[in-house]
Tab-separated table of C-alpha atoms in Angstrom:
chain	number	residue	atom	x	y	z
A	1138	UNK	CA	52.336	-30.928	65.094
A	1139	UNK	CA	49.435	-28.656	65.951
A	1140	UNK	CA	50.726	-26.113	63.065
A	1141	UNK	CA	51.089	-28.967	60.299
A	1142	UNK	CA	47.968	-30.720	61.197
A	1143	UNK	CA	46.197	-27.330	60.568
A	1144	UNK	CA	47.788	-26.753	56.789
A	1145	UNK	CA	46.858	-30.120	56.364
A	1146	UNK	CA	43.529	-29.896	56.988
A	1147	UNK	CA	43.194	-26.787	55.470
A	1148	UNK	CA	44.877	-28.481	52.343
A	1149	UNK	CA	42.589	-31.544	52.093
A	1150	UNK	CA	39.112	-28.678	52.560
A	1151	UNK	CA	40.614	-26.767	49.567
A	1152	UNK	CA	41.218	-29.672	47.753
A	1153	UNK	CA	38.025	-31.605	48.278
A	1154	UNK	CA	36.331	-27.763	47.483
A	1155	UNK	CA	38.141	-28.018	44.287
A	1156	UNK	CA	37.717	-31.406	43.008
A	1157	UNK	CA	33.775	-30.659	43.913
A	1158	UNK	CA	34.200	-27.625	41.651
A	1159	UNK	CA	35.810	-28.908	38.728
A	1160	UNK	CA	33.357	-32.151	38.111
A	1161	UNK	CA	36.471	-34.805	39.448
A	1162	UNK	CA	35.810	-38.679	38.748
A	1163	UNK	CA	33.919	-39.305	41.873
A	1164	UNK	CA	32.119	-35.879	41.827
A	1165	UNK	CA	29.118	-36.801	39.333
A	1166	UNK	CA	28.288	-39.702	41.333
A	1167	UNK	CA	27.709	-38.473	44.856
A	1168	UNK	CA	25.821	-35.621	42.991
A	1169	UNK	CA	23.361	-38.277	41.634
A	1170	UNK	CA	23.322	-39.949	45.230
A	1171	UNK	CA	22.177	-36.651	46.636
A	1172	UNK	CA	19.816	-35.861	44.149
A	1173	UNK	CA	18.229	-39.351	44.648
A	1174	UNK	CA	18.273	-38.666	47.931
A	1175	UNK	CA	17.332	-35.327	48.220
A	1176	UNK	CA	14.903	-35.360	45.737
A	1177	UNK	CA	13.515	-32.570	43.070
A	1178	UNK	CA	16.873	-33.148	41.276
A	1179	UNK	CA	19.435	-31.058	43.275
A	1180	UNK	CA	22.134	-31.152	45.222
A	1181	UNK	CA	24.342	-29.088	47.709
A	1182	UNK	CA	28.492	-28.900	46.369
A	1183	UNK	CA	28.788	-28.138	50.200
A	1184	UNK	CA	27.749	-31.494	50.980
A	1185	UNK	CA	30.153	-33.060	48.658
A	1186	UNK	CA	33.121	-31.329	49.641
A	1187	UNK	CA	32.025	-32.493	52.788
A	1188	UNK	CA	31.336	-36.302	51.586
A	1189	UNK	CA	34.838	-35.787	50.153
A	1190	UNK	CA	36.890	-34.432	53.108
A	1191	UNK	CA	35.291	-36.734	55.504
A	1192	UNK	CA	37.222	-39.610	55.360
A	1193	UNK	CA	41.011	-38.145	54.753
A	1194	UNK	CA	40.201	-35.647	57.656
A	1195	UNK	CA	39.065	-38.486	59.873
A	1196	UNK	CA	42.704	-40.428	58.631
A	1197	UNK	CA	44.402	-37.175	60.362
A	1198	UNK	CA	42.596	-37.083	63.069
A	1199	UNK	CA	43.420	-40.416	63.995
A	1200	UNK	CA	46.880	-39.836	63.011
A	1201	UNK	CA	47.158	-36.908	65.184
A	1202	UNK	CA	45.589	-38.708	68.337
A	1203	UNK	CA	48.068	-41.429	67.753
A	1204	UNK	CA	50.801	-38.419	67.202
A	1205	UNK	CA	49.956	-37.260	70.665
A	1206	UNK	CA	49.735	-40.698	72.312
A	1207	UNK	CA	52.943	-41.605	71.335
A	1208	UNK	CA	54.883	-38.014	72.569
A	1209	UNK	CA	52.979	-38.920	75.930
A	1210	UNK	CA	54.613	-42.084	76.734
């Protein structure tokens, strides 16, 4: 499980790097959030790949705690 949950997570940072990249449907907005934000108008595409990957890497996180519970009992 350790080897899958790894290509996983490797699979949902490229994937959250390239939806950041390539202006996806959610993209514009959390760039505008930032900006507001951050002020002076900018924003950091590391930050949104980050915004972006947050939540399904948190989903396999918890999915590979319950993973392990479950092969324990």
């Amino acid at each position: 499980m350790k080897s899958v949950s790894l290509f996983l997570a490797m699979a949902i940072l490229g994937t959250a790097a390239f939806m950041a990249r390539s202006d996806w449907w959610i993209v514009p907005s959390i760039n505008r959030w930032q900006a507001g934000i951050l002020g002076k108008n900018q924003y950091f595409p590391a930050l949104t790949v980050f915004i972006l990957a947050l939540p399904p890497l948190l989903l396999l996180a918890l999915i590979n705690w319950w993973w392990r519970n479950k092969i324990a009992d």
